[in-house]
Coordinates of C-alpha atoms in Angstrom, one line a residue:
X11 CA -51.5 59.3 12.9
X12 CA -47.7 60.7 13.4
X13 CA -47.4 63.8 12.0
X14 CA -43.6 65.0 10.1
X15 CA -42.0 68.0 9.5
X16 CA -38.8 67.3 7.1
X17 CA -36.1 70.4 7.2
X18 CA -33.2 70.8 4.9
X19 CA -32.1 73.4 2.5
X20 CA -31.5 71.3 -0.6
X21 CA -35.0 70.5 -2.3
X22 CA -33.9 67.2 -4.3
X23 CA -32.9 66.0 -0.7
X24 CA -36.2 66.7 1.1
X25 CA -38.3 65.3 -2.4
X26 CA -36.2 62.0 -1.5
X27 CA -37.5 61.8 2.1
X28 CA -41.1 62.7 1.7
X29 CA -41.1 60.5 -0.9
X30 CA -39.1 58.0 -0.4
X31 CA -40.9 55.8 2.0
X32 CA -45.0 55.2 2.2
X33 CA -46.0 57.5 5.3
X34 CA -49.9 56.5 5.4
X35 CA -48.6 53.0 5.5
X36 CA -46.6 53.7 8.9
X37 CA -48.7 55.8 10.2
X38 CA -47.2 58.7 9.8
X39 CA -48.0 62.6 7.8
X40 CA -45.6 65.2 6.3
X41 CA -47.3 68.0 7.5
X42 CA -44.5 70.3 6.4
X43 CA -41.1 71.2 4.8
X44 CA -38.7 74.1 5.6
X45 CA -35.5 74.5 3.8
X46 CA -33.5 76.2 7.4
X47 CA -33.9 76.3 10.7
X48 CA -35.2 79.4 11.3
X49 CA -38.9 78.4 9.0
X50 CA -38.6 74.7 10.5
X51 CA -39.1 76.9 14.4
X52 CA -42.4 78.7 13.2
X53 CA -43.8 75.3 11.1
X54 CA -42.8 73.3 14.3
X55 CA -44.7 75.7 16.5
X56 CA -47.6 75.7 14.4
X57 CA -47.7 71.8 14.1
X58 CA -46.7 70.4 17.1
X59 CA -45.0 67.0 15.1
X60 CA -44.6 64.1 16.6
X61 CA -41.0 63.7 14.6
X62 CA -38.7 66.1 12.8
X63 CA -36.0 65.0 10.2
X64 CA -33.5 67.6 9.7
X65 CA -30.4 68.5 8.3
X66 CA -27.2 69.9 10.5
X67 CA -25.4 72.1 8.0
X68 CA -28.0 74.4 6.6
X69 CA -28.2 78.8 6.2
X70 CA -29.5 80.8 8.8
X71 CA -30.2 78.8 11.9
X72 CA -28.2 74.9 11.3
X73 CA -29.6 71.7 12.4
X74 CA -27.7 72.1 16.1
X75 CA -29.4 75.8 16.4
X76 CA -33.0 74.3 16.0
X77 CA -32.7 71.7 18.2
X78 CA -31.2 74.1 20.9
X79 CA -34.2 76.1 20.1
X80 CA -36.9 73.1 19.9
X81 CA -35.0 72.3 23.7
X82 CA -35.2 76.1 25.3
X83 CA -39.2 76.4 24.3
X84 CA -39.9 72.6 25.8
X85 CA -41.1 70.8 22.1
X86 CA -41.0 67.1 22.7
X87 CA -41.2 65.9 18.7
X88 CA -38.6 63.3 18.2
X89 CA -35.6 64.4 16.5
X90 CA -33.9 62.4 13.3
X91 CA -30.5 63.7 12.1
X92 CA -29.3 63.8 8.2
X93 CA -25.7 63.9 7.4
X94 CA -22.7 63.8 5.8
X95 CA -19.8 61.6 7.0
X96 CA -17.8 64.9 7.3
X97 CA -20.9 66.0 9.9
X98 CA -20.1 63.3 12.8
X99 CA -19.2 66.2 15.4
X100 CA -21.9 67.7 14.4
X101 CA -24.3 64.5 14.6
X102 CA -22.4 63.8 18.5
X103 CA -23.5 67.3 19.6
X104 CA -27.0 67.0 18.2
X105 CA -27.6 63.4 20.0
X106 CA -26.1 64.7 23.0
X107 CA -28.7 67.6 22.7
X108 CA -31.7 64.9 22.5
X109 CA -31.7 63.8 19.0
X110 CA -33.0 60.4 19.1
X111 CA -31.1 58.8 15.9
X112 CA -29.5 59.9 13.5
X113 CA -29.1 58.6 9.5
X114 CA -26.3 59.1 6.9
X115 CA -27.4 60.8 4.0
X116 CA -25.8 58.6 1.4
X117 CA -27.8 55.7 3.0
X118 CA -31.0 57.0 2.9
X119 CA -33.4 54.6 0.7
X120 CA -37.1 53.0 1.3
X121 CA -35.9 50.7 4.0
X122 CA -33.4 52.4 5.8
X123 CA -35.7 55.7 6.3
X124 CA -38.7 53.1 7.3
X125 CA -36.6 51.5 9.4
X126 CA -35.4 54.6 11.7
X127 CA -38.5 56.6 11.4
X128 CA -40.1 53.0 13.1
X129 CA -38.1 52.6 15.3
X130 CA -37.8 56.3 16.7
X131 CA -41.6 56.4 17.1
X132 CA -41.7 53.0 19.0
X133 CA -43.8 51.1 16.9
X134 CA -41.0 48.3 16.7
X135 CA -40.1 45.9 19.3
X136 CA -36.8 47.3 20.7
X137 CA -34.3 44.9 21.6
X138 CA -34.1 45.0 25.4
X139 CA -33.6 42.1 28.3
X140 CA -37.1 42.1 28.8
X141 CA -40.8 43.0 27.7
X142 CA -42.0 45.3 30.7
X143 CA -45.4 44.2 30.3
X144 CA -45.2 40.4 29.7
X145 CA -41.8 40.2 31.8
X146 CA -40.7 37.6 28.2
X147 CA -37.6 37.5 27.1
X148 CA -37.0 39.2 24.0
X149 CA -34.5 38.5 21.1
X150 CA -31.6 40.7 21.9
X151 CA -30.9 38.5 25.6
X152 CA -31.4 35.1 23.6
X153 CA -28.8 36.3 20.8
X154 CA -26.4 37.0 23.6
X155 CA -27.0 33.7 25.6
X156 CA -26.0 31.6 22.4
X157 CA -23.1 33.4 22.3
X158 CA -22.1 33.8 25.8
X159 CA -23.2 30.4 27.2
X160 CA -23.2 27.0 26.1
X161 CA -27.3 25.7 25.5
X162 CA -28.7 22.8 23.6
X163 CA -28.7 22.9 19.3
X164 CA -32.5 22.8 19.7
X165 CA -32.7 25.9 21.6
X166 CA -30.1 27.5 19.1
X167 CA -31.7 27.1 16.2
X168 CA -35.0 28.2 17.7
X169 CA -33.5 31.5 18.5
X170 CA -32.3 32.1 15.5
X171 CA -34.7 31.1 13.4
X172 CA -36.9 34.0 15.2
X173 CA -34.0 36.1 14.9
X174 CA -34.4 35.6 10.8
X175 CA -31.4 32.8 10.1
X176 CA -34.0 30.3 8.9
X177 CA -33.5 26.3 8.2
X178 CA -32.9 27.1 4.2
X179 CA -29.3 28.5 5.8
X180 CA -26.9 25.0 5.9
X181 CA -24.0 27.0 7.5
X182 CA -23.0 29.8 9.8
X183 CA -20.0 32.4 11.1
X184 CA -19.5 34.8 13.5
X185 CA -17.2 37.4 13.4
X186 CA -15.9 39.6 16.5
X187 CA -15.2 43.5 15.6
X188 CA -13.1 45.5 18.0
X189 CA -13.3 48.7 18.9
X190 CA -10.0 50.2 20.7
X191 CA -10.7 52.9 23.6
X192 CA -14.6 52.4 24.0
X193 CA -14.4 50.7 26.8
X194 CA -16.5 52.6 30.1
X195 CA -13.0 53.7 31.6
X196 CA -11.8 55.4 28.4
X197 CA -15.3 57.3 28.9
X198 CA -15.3 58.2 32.2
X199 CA -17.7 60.7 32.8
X200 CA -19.4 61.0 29.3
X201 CA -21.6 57.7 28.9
X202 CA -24.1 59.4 27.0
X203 CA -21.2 60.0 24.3
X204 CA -20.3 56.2 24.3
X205 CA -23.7 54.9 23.9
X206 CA -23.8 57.0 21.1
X207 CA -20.7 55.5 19.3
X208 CA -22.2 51.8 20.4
X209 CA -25.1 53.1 18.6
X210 CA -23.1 54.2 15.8
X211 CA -21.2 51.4 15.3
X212 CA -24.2 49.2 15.6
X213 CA -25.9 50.5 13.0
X214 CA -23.3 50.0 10.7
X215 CA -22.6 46.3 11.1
X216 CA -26.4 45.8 10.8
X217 CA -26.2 47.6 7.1
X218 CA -23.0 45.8 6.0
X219 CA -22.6 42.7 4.1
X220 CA -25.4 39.7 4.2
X221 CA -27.2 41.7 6.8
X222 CA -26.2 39.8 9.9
X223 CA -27.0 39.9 13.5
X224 CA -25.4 42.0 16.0
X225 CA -24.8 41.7 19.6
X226 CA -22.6 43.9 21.8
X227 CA -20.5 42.2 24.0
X228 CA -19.3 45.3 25.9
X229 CA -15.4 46.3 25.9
X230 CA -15.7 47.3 22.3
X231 CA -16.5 44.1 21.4
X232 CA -19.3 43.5 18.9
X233 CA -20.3 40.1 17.9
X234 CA -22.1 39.4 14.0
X235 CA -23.7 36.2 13.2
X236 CA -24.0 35.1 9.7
X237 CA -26.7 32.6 8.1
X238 CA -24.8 31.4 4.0
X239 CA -27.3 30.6 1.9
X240 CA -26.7 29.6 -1.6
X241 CA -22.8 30.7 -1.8
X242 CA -19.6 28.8 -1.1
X243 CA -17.2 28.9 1.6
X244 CA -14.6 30.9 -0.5
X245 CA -17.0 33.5 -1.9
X246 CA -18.4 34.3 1.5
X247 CA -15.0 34.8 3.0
X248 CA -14.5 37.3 -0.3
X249 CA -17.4 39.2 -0.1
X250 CA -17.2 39.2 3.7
X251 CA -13.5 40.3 3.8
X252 CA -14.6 43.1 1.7
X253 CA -17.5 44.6 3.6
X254 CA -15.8 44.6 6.8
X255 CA -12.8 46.1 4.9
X256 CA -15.9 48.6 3.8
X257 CA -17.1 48.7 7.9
X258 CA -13.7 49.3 9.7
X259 CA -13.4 52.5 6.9
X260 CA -16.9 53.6 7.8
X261 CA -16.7 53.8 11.4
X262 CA -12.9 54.9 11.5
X263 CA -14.4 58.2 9.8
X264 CA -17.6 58.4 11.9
X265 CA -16.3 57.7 14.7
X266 CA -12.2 58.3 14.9
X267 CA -12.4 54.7 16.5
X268 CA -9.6 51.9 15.5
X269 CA -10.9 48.7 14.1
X270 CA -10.0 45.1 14.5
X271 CA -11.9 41.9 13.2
X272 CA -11.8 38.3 13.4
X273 CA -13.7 35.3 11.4
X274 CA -14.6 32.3 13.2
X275 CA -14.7 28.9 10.6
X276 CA -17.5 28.3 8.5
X277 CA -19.8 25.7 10.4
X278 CA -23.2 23.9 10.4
X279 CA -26.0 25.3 11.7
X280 CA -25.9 23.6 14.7
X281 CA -22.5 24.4 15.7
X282 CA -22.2 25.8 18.9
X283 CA -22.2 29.6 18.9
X284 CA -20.6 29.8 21.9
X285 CA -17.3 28.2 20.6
X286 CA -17.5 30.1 17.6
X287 CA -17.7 33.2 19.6
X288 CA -14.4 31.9 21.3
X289 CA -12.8 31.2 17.7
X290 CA -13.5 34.9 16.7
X291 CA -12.0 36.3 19.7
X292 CA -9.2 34.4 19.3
X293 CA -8.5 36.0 16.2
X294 CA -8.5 39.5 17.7
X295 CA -6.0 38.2 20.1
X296 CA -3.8 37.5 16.8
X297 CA -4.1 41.5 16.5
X298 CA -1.1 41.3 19.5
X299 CA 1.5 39.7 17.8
X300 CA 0.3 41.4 13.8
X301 CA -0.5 45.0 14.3
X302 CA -0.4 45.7 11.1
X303 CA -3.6 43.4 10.0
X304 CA -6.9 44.9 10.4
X305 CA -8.5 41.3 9.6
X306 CA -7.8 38.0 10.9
X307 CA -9.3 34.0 10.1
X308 CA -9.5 31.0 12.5
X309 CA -8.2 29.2 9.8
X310 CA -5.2 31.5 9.2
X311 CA -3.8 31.8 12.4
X312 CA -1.6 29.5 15.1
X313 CA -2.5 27.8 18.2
X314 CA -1.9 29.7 21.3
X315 CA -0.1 28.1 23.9
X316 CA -1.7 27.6 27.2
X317 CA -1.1 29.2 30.8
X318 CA 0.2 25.9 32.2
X319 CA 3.1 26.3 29.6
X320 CA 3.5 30.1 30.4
X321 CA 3.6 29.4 33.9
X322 CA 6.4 26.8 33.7
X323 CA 8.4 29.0 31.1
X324 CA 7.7 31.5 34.5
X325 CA 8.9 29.4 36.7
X326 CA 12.4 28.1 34.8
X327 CA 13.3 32.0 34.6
X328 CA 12.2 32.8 38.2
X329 CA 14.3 29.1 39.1
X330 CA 17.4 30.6 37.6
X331 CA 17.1 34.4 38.6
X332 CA 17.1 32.8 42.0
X333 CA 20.5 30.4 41.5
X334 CA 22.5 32.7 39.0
X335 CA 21.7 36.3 39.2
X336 CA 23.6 37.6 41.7
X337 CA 27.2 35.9 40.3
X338 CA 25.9 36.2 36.6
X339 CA 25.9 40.3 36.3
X340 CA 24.2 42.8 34.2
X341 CA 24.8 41.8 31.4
X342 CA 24.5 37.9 31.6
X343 CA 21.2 38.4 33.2
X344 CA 20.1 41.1 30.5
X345 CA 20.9 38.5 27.7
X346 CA 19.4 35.3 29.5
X347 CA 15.9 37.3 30.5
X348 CA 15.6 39.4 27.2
X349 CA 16.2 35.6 25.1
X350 CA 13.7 33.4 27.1
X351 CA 11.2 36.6 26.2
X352 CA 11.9 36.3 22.7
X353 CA 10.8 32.7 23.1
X354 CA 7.6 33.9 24.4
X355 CA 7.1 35.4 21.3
X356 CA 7.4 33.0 18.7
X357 CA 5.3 29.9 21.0
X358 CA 2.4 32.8 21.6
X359 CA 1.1 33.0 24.0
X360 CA -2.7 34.8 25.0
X361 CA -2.2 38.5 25.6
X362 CA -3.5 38.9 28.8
X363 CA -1.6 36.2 30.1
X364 CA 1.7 37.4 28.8
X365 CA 0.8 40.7 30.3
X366 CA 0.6 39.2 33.6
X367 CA 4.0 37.0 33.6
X368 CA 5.7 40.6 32.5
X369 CA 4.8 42.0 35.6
X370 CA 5.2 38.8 37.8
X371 CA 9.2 38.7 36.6
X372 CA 9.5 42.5 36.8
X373 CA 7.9 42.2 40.6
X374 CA 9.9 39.3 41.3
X375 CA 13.2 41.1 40.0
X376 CA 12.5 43.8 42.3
X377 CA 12.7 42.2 45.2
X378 CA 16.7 42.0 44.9
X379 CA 16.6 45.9 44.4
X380 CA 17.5 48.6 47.0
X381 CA 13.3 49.8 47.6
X382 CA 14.9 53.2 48.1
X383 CA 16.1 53.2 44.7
X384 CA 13.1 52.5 42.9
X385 CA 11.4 54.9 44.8
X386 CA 13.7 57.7 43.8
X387 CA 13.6 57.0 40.3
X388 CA 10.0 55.2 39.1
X389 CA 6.6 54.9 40.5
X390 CA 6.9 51.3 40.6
X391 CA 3.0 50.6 40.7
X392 CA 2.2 53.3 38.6
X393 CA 4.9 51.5 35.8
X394 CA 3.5 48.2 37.0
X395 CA -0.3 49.0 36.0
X396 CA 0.9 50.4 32.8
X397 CA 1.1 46.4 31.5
X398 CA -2.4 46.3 30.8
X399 CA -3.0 48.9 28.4
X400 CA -0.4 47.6 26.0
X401 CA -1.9 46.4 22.5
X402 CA 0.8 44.9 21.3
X403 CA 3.6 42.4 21.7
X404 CA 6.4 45.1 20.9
X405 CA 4.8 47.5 23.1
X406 CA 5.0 45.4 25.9
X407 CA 7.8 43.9 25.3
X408 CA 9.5 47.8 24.7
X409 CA 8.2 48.1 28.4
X410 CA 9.4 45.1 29.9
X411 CA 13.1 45.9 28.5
X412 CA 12.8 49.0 30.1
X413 CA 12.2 47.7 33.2
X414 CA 14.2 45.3 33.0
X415 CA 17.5 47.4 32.5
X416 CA 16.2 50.1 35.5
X417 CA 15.9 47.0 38.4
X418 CA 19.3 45.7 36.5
X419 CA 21.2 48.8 36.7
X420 CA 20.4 49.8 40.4
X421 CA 21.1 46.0 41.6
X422 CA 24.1 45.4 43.8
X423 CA 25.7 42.7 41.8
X424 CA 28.9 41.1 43.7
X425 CA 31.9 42.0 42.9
X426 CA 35.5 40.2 43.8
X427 CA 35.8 42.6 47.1
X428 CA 32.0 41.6 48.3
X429 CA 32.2 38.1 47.7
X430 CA 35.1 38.1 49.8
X431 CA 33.1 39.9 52.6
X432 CA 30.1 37.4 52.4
X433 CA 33.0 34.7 52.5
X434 CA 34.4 36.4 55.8
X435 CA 31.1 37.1 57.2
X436 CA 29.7 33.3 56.2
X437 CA 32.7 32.0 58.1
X438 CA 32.6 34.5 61.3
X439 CA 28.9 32.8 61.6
X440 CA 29.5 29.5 61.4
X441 CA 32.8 29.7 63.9
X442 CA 30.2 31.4 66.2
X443 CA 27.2 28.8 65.7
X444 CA 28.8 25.8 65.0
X445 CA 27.6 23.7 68.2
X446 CA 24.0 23.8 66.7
X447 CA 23.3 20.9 65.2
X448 CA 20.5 22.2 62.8
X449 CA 23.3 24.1 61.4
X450 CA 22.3 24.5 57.8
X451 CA 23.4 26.0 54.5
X452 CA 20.2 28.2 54.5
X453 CA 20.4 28.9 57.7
X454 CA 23.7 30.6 57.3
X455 CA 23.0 32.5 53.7
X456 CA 19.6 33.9 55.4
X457 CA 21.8 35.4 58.4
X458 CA 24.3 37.2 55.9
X459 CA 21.5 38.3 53.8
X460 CA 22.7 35.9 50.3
X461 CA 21.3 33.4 48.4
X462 CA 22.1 29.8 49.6
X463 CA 22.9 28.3 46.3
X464 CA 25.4 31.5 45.5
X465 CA 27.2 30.6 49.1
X466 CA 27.5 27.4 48.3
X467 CA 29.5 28.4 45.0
X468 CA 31.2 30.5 46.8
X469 CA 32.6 28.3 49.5
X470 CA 33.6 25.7 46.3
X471 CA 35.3 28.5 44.7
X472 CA 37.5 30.6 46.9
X473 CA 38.8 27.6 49.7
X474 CA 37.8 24.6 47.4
X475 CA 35.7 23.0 49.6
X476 CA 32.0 22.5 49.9
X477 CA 30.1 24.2 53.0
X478 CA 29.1 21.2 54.7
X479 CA 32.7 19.7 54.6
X480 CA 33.7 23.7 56.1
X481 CA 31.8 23.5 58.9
X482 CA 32.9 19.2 59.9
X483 CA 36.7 20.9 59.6
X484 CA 35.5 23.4 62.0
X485 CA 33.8 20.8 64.4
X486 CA 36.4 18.4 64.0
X487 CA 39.4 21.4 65.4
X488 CA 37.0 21.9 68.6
X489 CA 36.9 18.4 68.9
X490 CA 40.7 18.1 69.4
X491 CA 40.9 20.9 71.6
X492 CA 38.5 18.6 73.8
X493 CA 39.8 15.6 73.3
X494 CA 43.0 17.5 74.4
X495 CA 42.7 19.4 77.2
X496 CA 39.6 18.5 79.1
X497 CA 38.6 15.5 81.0
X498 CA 34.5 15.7 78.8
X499 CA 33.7 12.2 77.6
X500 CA 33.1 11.3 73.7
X501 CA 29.9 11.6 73.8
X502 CA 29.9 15.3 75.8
X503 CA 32.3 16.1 73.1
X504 CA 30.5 15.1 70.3
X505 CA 26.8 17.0 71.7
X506 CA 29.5 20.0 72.5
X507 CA 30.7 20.5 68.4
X508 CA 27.0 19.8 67.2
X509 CA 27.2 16.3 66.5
X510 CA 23.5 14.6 67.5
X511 CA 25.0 10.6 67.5
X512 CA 28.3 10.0 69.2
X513 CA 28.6 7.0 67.0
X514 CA 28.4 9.2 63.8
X515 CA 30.9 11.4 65.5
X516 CA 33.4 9.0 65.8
X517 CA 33.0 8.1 62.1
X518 CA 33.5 11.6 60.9
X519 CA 36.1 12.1 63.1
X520 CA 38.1 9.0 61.7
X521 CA 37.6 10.0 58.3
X522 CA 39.1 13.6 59.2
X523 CA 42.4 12.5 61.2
X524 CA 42.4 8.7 60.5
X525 CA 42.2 7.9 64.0
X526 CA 39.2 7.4 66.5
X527 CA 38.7 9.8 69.0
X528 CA 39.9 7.5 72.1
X529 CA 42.9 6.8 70.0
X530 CA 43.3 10.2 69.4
X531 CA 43.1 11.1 73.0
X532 CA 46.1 9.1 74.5
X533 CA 48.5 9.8 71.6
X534 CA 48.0 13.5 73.2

């Protein structure tokens, strides 16, 4: 038989633990009760318990002094905490110290005392991946492989009827609670403080409303599955929205943790699990664009657009940074960029993948930015990485606008003066190259360092004239110098000025003068 020593200094309290629950029943024996630390160190001595249940805020030596002292003299009993909600530091230190649980006090009653006391003396199955004697699977990996993996009805239903959801339930929900900043990175370096707030947190899902199931997906992400029974669709929701109103205000005061939740659509039984899983989640996702909700529905919220439609809104922008930016200006491109990100907005988009296409135009952007610049004024990767921590819409939007007007204001836009350099400098090359008959457009913008479709513009705007009829007027003057003063033949002439097909040649050079290159010839 377990032997317990109960310690608190108020004697209603301690009447409520000794009896509050049948000890003979579990196995178990008050062997003593001390109203402070300092008489719980001399009865624990003297007893030897297998499990003491004390308070943390008591006279003389508290509920963190005794187990500092039950620590420094080597007693093994098990520890359970009592306390307020005002107590949780108190209750972190005390678990970090070796407590093994720890219960609230204004949730102590016949089965939640049972239940702990159980389950801290290992006389209940503990939900783990596997039995280490059998090697079975227990119930805590089949709950997460319904929800995580797509598996026959028949195998659903078996799990959770021996999870407790029996065939009298006709319907069934899951709902997805978030926890912000408990993922393993946030705790770097304190994992024994995290497990304790996933134990935390898990406790008080599994004492909220209709009792449910509950699975932690890791992230922050805990997943509750709900058998109805006997009450309609709109009453669950009620009830439901008002205990997880009830959670997300218990664990923000235990555990300083924001809360988000999301409520997959009422199904049958045999609904996948999986896909309402998925639903939930979704409905966290909703949490981006409505920061001010706490709770969201399936049935309440919009159809996210896919990637292939936020890849080709990508693509347009990227299509006309590429065409227009450079002639467009700061504040063109400002107003262009900032409206198509609006438009993001309102056809939703996942927030992940909105994250990503933030940074993909920012990147892309940069490349027509003096490197030296950036580097003088922004970590660029640092900034860049910054994207996914952003929670919501209007934070990363706030970001991207920030980034956007830095890459903006230290681009070289053209002015009148440059344009007319490019023009002089696009000109200088061709004159120089114009014998090569793969003589392209590209190939000219690349060697002045411009884009292609801005040259092109440009040779349209300032001599009125497209490139490619430039550079014939340019092949067609060396031509006449030929034709004129040397004794070459057409078709030397025409491989001369970069023409590949004398007979084309002679076209071209009709159109230009209005006469054939023989007949040019012996008029001079």
């Amino acid at each position: 038989m377990f032997t317990v020593v109960i310690v608190d200094d108020e004697p209603l309290l301690r009447l409520a633990v000794t009896s509050g629950i049948d000890w003979e029943a579990m196995g178990c024996r008050v062997v003593g009760e001390a109203s402070n630390g300092e008489e719980a160190v001399e009865m624990i001595r003297h007893f030897d318990p297998d499990l003491v249940i004390t308070d943390i805020l008591m006279p003389v030596i508290n509920g963190i002094g005794l187990i500092k002292k039950m620590k420094e003299e080597g007693i093994k009993s098990k520890i359970i905490v009592l306390s307020s909600h005002d107590d949780f530091k108190f209750v972190r230190e005390s678990l970090l110290l070796g407590a093994s649980d720890y219960l609230l006090k204004s949730d102590i009653n016949q089965d939640t005392l049972a239940e702990i006391v159980l389950n801290t003396l290992n006389q209940t199955i503990h939900i783990n991946a596997q039995d280490p004697a059998t090697g079975d699977r227990l119930l805590g990996q089949d709950l997460h492989d319904i929800l995580f993996s797509e598996i026959s009805v028949e195998t659903q239903l078996k799990i959770l009827e021996e999870a407790g959801i029996t065939k009298n339930c006709t319907e069934i929900v899951v709902t997805c609670i978030k926890c912000q900043d408990l993922s393993a990175d946030t705790y770097s370096g304190r994992e024994e403080m995290r497990k304790l707030l996933i134990t935390s947190v898990r406790d008080i899902l599994l004492q909220s409303e209709f009792g449910p199931l509950c699975v932690y997906g890791g992230h922050g992400f805990f997943f509750c599955i709900y058998g109805l029974d006997g009450i309609t669709k709109v009453n669950f929701y009620e009830q439901l929205t008002r205990g997880l109103e009830r959670v997300r205000i218990m664990i923000e005061r235990c555990t300083n943790l924001s809360v988000i939740a999301g409520v997959s659509r009422v199904c049958s039984l045999g609904t996948s699990l999986y896909r309402l899983k998925e639903q939930a989640l979704a409905c966290i996702y909703e949490h981006f664009y409505c920061p001010s909700q706490f709770l969201f529905t399936y049935e309440s919220i919009g159809k996210f657009g896919s990637k292939k439609q936020l890849d080709y809104q990508y693509t347009e922008m990227v299509y006309w940074i590429k065409t227009e930016i450079m002639e467009a200006g700061r504040k063109k491109t400002y107003e262009y960029l900032s409206g198509r990100w609006k438009r993001l907005e309102q056809e939703r988009y996942f927030p992940a993948d909105v994250a990503q296409t933030a940074v993909h135009l920012l990147q892309f952007i940069s490349n027509y930015v003096s490197k030296d610049k950036i580097e003088a004024d922004l970590d660029f990767e640092t900034f860049i990485q910054q994207a996914a921590n952003f929670r919501t819409w209007l934070e990363l939007s706030e970001w991207l606008d920030y980034g956007l007007k830095q890459m903006l204001e230290w681009m070289d836009f053209y002015d009148t003066n440059l344009q007319n350099q490019h023009l002089l400098n696009a000109v200088s090359y061709i004159r120089d190259h114009y014998n090569n008959p793969e003589l392209s457009l590209q190939m000219v913008a690349k060697a002045i360092s411009v884009n292609a479709s801005y040259l092109s513009r440009l040779f349209y705007q300032q001599k009125g004239i497209t490139y490619t009829g430039f550079l014939t007027k340019i092949r067609i003057e060396h031509a006449k110098k030929l034709l004129r003063n040397s004794y070459d033949t057409i078709e030397e002439i025409s491989f001369k000025i970069g023409f590949n097909n004398s007979k084309y040649f002679c076209k071209v050079f009709k159109a230009e003068t209005g006469k054939t290159p023989t007949q040019y010839k012996k008029g001079n």
